[in-house]
Short mmCIF file of C-alpha atoms and ligand atoms in Angstrom, two decimals:
data_model
loop_
_atom_site.label_atom_id
_atom_site.label_comp_id
_atom_site.label_asym_id
_atom_site.label_seq_id
_atom_site.Cartn_x
_atom_site.Cartn_y
_atom_site.Cartn_z
CA UNK A 1 0.79 -24.33 -7.50
CA UNK A 2 1.86 -27.23 -5.27
CA UNK A 3 4.00 -24.78 -3.31
CA UNK A 4 1.03 -22.53 -2.69
CA UNK A 5 -1.24 -25.41 -1.66
CA UNK A 6 1.40 -26.47 0.82
CA UNK A 7 1.65 -22.92 2.26
CA UNK A 8 -2.14 -22.79 2.59
CA UNK A 9 -2.26 -26.18 4.30
CA UNK A 10 0.37 -25.10 6.82
CA UNK A 11 -1.47 -21.83 7.31
CA UNK A 12 -4.82 -23.52 8.01
CA UNK A 13 -3.09 -25.81 10.50
CA UNK A 14 -1.43 -22.81 12.20
CA UNK A 15 -4.58 -20.72 12.55
CA UNK A 16 -7.09 -23.47 13.39
CA UNK A 17 -6.28 -23.68 17.12
CA UNK A 18 -5.64 -19.93 17.56
CA UNK A 19 -9.17 -18.67 18.16
CA UNK A 20 -11.08 -21.56 19.73
CA UNK A 21 -14.81 -21.10 19.78
CA UNK A 22 -14.69 -18.16 17.37
CA UNK A 23 -15.81 -18.46 13.80
CA UNK A 24 -12.92 -16.89 11.90
CA UNK A 25 -12.61 -18.65 8.56
CA UNK A 26 -9.62 -17.86 6.37
CA UNK A 27 -10.26 -16.29 2.98
CA UNK A 28 -7.32 -17.40 0.86
CA UNK A 29 -5.95 -15.86 -2.32
CA UNK A 30 -7.11 -16.93 -5.76
CA UNK A 31 -6.27 -16.56 -9.44
CA UNK A 32 -3.20 -17.29 -11.51
CA UNK A 33 -0.71 -18.59 -8.95
CA UNK A 34 1.99 -19.44 -11.47
CA UNK A 35 4.27 -16.40 -11.80
CA UNK A 36 1.46 -13.98 -12.76
CA UNK A 37 2.23 -10.53 -14.08
CA UNK A 38 0.62 -9.05 -10.94
CA UNK A 39 -0.39 -10.05 -7.46
CA UNK A 40 -2.94 -7.62 -6.06
CA UNK A 41 -2.96 -7.32 -2.28
CA UNK A 42 -5.78 -5.81 -0.23
CA UNK A 43 -6.23 -5.32 3.48
CA UNK A 44 -8.60 -8.03 4.71
CA UNK A 45 -11.79 -9.72 3.58
CA UNK A 46 -15.18 -8.21 4.32
CA UNK A 47 -18.53 -9.84 5.01
CA UNK A 48 -19.28 -11.01 1.45
CA UNK A 49 -15.77 -12.37 1.06
CA UNK A 50 -16.22 -14.51 4.18
CA UNK A 51 -19.63 -15.78 3.06
CA UNK A 52 -18.23 -16.75 -0.34
CA UNK A 53 -14.74 -17.61 0.97
CA UNK A 54 -13.27 -15.62 -1.92
CA UNK A 55 -11.26 -12.38 -1.88
CA UNK A 56 -12.59 -9.29 -3.63
CA UNK A 57 -16.15 -10.26 -4.37
CA UNK A 58 -19.23 -8.15 -3.65
CA UNK A 59 -18.48 -4.44 -3.47
CA UNK A 60 -14.73 -4.91 -3.44
CA UNK A 61 -15.14 -7.13 -6.50
CA UNK A 62 -16.71 -4.23 -8.35
CA UNK A 63 -13.68 -2.11 -7.45
CA UNK A 64 -11.45 -4.88 -8.68
CA UNK A 65 -13.32 -5.14 -11.99
CA UNK A 66 -12.91 -1.39 -12.51
CA UNK A 67 -9.20 -1.69 -11.78
CA UNK A 68 -8.81 -4.59 -14.22
CA UNK A 69 -10.70 -2.78 -16.96
CA UNK A 70 -8.61 0.38 -16.58
CA UNK A 71 -5.38 -1.61 -16.45
CA UNK A 72 -6.35 -3.79 -19.42
CA UNK A 73 -6.01 -7.01 -17.41
CA UNK A 74 -8.25 -10.02 -16.82
CA UNK A 75 -8.98 -11.41 -13.35
CA UNK A 76 -7.72 -14.87 -14.37
CA UNK A 77 -4.34 -13.38 -15.39
CA UNK A 78 -3.52 -12.09 -11.93
CA UNK A 79 -3.47 -13.38 -8.36
CA UNK A 80 -5.61 -11.63 -5.75
CA UNK A 81 -5.16 -11.82 -1.99
CA UNK A 82 -5.20 -9.90 1.29
CA UNK A 83 -2.66 -9.30 4.05
CA UNK A 84 -5.02 -10.50 6.78
CA UNK A 85 -7.07 -13.54 5.82
CA UNK A 86 -9.80 -13.27 8.45
CA UNK A 87 -12.43 -10.54 8.63
CA UNK A 88 -11.53 -8.09 11.44
CA UNK A 89 -14.77 -7.02 13.09
CA UNK A 90 -16.07 -4.86 15.91
CA UNK A 91 -19.47 -4.00 17.31
CA UNK A 92 -20.93 -0.79 15.87
CA UNK A 93 -23.05 1.70 17.90
CA UNK A 94 -26.27 0.00 16.78
CA UNK A 95 -25.03 -3.39 17.99
CA UNK A 96 -24.30 -4.64 14.50
CA UNK A 97 -21.00 -6.21 13.55
CA UNK A 98 -18.91 -4.04 11.25
CA UNK A 99 -15.48 -4.16 9.61
CA UNK A 100 -12.49 -2.59 11.33
CA UNK A 101 -8.85 -2.15 10.35
CA UNK A 102 -6.61 -5.12 11.22
CA UNK A 103 -4.89 -4.69 14.59
CA UNK A 104 -1.18 -5.15 15.40
CA UNK A 105 -1.63 -8.72 16.59
CA UNK A 106 -3.46 -9.75 13.42
CA UNK A 107 -0.85 -8.06 11.25
CA UNK A 108 2.06 -9.72 12.99
CA UNK A 109 0.36 -13.11 12.73
CA UNK A 110 -0.48 -12.81 9.05
CA UNK A 111 2.46 -10.90 7.49
CA UNK A 112 4.89 -13.87 7.65
CA UNK A 113 2.25 -15.99 5.84
CA UNK A 114 1.84 -13.28 3.20
CA UNK A 115 5.59 -13.46 2.57
CA UNK A 116 5.37 -17.25 2.13
CA UNK A 117 2.37 -16.83 -0.16
CA UNK A 118 4.26 -14.34 -2.37
CA UNK A 119 7.24 -16.65 -2.43
CA UNK A 120 5.06 -19.54 -3.64
CA UNK A 121 3.17 -17.51 -6.27
CA UNK A 122 6.28 -15.69 -7.56
CA UNK A 123 4.46 -12.76 -9.16
CA UNK A 124 6.44 -10.39 -11.38
CA UNK A 125 5.07 -7.45 -9.45
CA UNK A 126 2.90 -6.61 -6.45
CA UNK A 127 0.15 -4.02 -6.38
CA UNK A 128 -0.90 -2.86 -2.92
CA UNK A 129 -4.29 -1.29 -2.25
CA UNK A 130 -4.05 1.24 0.57
CA UNK A 131 -1.76 1.60 3.55
CA UNK A 132 -2.14 -1.78 5.21
CA UNK A 133 -0.51 -3.92 2.49
CA UNK A 134 1.95 -1.15 1.57
CA UNK A 135 3.23 -0.88 5.14
CA UNK A 136 3.24 -4.65 5.59
CA UNK A 137 5.53 -5.03 2.58
CA UNK A 138 7.86 -2.06 3.11
CA UNK A 139 9.33 -0.47 6.18
CA UNK A 140 5.99 -0.10 8.03
CA UNK A 141 6.37 3.70 7.72
CA UNK A 142 5.85 4.41 4.02
CA UNK A 143 2.36 5.77 3.34
CA UNK A 144 0.26 5.59 0.22
CA UNK A 145 -0.09 9.40 0.23
CA UNK A 146 3.70 9.64 -0.25
CA UNK A 147 4.26 7.02 -2.90
CA UNK A 148 1.07 6.12 -4.75
CA UNK A 149 1.60 5.62 -8.48
CA UNK A 150 5.25 4.69 -7.99
CA UNK A 151 7.34 1.54 -8.08
CA UNK A 152 9.09 0.65 -4.83
CA UNK A 153 11.17 -2.30 -3.74
CA UNK A 154 9.21 -4.54 -1.38
CA UNK A 155 10.54 -6.64 1.47
CA UNK A 156 9.32 -9.67 -0.44
CA UNK A 157 12.04 -9.01 -3.06
CA UNK A 158 9.43 -8.23 -5.74
CA UNK A 159 8.78 -4.73 -7.15
CA UNK A 160 5.70 -3.11 -5.66
CA UNK A 161 3.36 -0.51 -7.17
CA UNK A 162 1.32 1.42 -4.59
CA UNK A 163 -2.30 2.36 -5.18
CA UNK A 164 -4.92 3.94 -2.96
CA UNK A 165 -7.53 1.51 -1.71
CA UNK A 166 -10.47 1.93 -4.10
CA UNK A 167 -12.83 2.05 -1.09
CA UNK A 168 -11.07 5.20 0.16
CA UNK A 169 -12.34 7.00 -2.94
CA UNK A 170 -15.86 6.70 -1.58
CA UNK A 171 -14.87 8.90 1.40
CA UNK A 172 -12.48 11.17 -0.53
CA UNK A 173 -13.91 11.84 -3.95
CA UNK A 174 -10.88 13.98 -4.90
CA UNK A 175 -8.83 10.79 -4.98
CA UNK A 176 -10.83 9.29 -7.86
CA UNK A 177 -8.83 10.94 -10.70
CA UNK A 178 -5.57 10.30 -8.83
CA UNK A 179 -6.39 6.60 -8.51
CA UNK A 180 -7.33 6.44 -12.18
CA UNK A 181 -4.09 8.14 -13.25
CA UNK A 182 -2.07 5.75 -11.10
CA UNK A 183 -3.74 2.68 -12.61
CA UNK A 184 -3.09 4.04 -16.12
CA UNK A 185 0.55 4.67 -15.23
CA UNK A 186 0.80 1.09 -14.00
CA UNK A 187 -0.77 -0.22 -17.24
CA UNK A 188 1.63 1.85 -19.34
CA UNK A 189 4.58 0.61 -17.34
CA UNK A 190 3.49 -3.04 -17.72
CA UNK A 191 3.00 -2.53 -21.45
CA UNK A 192 6.53 -1.21 -21.74
CA UNK A 193 7.64 -4.51 -20.31
CA UNK A 194 7.74 -3.24 -16.70
CA UNK A 195 7.37 -3.81 -13.84
CA UNK A 196 10.15 -1.37 -12.98
CA UNK A 197 10.50 1.69 -15.22
N1 URA B 201 -12.33 -7.17 0.27
C1 URA B 201 -11.13 -7.76 0.18
O1 URA B 201 -11.03 -8.96 -0.12
N2 URA B 201 -10.04 -7.00 0.45
C2 URA B 201 -10.12 -5.69 0.76
O2 URA B 201 -9.09 -5.06 0.97
C3 URA B 201 -11.41 -5.11 0.83
C4 URA B 201 -12.49 -5.88 0.60
#
């Protein structure tokens, strides 16, 4: 707990001067930060997350609740965070701000802090949602299409279970049963005393 607070303090101090004049608040992780059974890692916060300064609320929170229900876990049992802690945005065709994928610069700035965060939380296992956290924590080449539903070794020294990002199911409906099967496989593995089979 103290270790995580110290990482977050250092992180705030590091990022504060980086984007002067731009409003880019950090959305930090939350939940059980004392060796939880799982640390769930998403890509980056969206609009609601920035407004509430909490990861996985709003629409993504609904996805998270579905995951927790399927996996038989409670939100307070696990730790939830994102690779990139600011909301990456771009201007859409109608002139409105919209989410975009994190760029290389953002990833290289935030990945070392993610490693420190994991080290402070000491989860028993990591669950990555989609390609961004999976690549950040492996060799940057592994894709979720190749290894979803499987345990891998992460570069953080903690076993990692790869899942599709629940938002991707909205665009590719065929992934819905695959995602569900993967979450059930994860739950079964944890029940057997996982994380690694
Ligand atoms: N909200 C988050 O906090 N993370 C995601 O990956 C998506 C939405």
